[in-house]
PDB file of C-alpha atoms and ligand atoms in Angstrom:
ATOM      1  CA  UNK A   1      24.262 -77.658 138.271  1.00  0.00           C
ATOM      2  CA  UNK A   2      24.125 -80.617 141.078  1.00  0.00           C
ATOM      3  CA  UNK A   3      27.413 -82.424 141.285  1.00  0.00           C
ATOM      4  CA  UNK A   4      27.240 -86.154 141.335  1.00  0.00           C
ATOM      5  CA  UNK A   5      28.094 -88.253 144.928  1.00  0.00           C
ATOM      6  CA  UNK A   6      31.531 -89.085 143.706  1.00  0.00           C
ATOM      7  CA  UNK A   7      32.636 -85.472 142.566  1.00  0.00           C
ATOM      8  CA  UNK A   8      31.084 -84.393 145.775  1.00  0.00           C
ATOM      9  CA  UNK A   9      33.389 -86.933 147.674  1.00  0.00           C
ATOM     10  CA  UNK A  10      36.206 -85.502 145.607  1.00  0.00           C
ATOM     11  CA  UNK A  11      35.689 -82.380 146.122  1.00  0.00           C
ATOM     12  CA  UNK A  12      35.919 -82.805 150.076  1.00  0.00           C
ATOM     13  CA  UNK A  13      38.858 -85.155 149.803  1.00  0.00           C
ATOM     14  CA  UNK A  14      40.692 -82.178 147.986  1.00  0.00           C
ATOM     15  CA  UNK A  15      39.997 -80.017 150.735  1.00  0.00           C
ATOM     16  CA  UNK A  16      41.382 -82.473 152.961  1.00  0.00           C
ATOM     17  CA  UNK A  17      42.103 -85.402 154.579  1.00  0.00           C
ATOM     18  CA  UNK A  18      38.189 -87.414 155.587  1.00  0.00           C
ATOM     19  CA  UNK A  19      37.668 -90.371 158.100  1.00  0.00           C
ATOM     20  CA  UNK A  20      34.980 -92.891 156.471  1.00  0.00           C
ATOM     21  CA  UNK A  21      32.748 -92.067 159.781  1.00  0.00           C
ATOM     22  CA  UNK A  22      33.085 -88.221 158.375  1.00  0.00           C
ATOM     23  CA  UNK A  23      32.302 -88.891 154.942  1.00  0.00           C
ATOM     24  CA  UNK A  24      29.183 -91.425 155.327  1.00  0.00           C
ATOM     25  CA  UNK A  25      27.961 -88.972 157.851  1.00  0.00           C
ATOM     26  CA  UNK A  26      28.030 -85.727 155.899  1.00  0.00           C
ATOM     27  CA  UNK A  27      26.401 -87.411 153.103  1.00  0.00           C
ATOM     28  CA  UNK A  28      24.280 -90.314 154.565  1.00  0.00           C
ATOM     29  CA  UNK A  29      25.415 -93.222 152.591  1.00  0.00           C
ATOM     30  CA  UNK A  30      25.484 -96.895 153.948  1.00  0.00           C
ATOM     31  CA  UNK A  31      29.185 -98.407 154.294  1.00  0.00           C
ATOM     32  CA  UNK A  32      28.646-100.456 151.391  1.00  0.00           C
ATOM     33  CA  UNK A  33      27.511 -97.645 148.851  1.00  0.00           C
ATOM     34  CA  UNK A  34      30.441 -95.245 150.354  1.00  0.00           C
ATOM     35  CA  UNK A  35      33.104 -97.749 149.842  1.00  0.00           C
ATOM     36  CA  UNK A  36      32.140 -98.251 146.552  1.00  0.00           C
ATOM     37  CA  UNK A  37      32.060 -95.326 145.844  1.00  0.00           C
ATOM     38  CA  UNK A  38      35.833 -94.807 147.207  1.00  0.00           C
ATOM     39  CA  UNK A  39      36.977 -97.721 144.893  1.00  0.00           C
ATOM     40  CA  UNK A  40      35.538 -96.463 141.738  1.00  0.00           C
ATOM     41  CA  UNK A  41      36.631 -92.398 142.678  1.00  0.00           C
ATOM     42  CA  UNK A  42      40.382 -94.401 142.987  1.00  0.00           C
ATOM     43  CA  UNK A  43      40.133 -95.714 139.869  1.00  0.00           C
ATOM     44  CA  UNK A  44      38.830 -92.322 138.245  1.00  0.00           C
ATOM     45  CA  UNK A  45      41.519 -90.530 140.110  1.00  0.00           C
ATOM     46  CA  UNK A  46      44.231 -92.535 138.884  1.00  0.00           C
ATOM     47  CA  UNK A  47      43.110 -91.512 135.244  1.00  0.00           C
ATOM     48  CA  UNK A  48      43.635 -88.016 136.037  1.00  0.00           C
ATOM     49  CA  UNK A  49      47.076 -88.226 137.667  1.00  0.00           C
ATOM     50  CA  UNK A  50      45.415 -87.999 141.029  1.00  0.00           C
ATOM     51  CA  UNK A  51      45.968 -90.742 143.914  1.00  0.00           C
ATOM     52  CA  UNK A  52      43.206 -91.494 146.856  1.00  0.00           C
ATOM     53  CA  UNK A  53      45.884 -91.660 149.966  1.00  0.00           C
ATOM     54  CA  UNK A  54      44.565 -94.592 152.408  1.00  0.00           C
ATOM     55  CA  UNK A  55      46.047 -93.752 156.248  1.00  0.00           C
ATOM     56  CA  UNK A  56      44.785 -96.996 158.049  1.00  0.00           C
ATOM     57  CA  UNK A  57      42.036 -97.491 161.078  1.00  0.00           C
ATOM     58  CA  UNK A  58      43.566 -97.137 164.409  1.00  0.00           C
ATOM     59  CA  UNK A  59      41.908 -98.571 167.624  1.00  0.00           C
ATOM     60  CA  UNK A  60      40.536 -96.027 169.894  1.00  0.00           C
ATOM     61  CA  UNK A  61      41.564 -98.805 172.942  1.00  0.00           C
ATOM     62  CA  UNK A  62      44.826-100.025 172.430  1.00  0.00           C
ATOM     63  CA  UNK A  63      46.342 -97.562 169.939  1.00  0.00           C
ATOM     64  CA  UNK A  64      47.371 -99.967 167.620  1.00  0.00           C
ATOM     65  CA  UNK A  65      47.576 -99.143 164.037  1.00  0.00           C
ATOM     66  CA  UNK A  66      46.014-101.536 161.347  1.00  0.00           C
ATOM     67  CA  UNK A  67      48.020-102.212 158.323  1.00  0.00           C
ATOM     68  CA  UNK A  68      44.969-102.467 155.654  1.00  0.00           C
ATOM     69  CA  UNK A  69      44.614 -99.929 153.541  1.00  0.00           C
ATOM     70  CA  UNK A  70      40.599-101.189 152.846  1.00  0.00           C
ATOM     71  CA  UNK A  71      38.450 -98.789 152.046  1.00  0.00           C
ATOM     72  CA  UNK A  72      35.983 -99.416 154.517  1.00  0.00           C
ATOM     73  CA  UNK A  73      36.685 -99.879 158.188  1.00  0.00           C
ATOM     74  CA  UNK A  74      37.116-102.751 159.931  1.00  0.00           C
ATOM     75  CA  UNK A  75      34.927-104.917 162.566  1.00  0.00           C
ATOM     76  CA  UNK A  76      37.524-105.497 164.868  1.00  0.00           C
ATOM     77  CA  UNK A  77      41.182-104.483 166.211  1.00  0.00           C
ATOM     78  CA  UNK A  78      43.178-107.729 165.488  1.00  0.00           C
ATOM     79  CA  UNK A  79      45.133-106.722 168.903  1.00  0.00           C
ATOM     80  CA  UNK A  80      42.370-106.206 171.952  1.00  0.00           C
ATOM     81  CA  UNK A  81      39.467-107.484 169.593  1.00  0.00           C
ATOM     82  CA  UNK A  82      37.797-103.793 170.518  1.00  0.00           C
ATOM     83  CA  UNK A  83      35.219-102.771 167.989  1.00  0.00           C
ATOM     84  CA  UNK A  84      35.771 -99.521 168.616  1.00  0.00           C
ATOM     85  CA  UNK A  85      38.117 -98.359 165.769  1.00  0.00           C
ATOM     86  CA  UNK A  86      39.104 -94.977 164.239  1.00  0.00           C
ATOM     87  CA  UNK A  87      39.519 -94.355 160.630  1.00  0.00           C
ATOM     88  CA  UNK A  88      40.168 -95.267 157.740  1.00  0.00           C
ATOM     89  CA  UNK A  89      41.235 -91.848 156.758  1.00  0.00           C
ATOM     90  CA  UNK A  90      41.606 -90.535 152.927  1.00  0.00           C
ATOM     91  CA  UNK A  91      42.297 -87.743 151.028  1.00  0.00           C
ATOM     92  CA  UNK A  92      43.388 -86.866 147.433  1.00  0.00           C
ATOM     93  CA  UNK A  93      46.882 -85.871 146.403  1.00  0.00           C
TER      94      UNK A  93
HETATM   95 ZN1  LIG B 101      42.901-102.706 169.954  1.00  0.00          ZN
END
């Protein structure tokens, strides 16, 4: 019995909480395929009485702390202009 992507990304967002970077990693997926898959597991989720929890990209220079709650991470801090960002983080409550 193979699970599909999306219950597979479920199934590690109920374990805990995932960075993007984690995520596209463990399972190889382009940004564009993992985000949507994050919008459509949100919208499944929601169904179920389940929410996707969004904590924002942080910038690994300056520390400061986006306010988007995108599903993919961003190019660039809007602060120091770094493109070195952390996060978006999720997980499933
Ligand atoms: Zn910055």
């Amino acid at each position: 019995m193979t699970r599909t992507r999306r219950q597979e990304i479920a199934a590690k967002l109920r374990e805990g909480e995932r960075s993007f970077e984690d995520l596209r990693h463990e399972l190889v997926l382009t940004v564009r395929t993992l985000e949507d898959d994050l919008g459509h597991l949100r919208k499944s989720l929601r169904a179920g009485g389940e929410r996707l929890v969004v904590r924002p990209a942080v910038c690994a220079d300056c520390g400061f702390h986006l306010s988007s709650t995108a599903l993919h991470p961003p190019g660039r801090c809007p602060k120091c202009r770094s493109p070195r960002l952390d996060g978006p983080w999720f997980h499933i409550a």
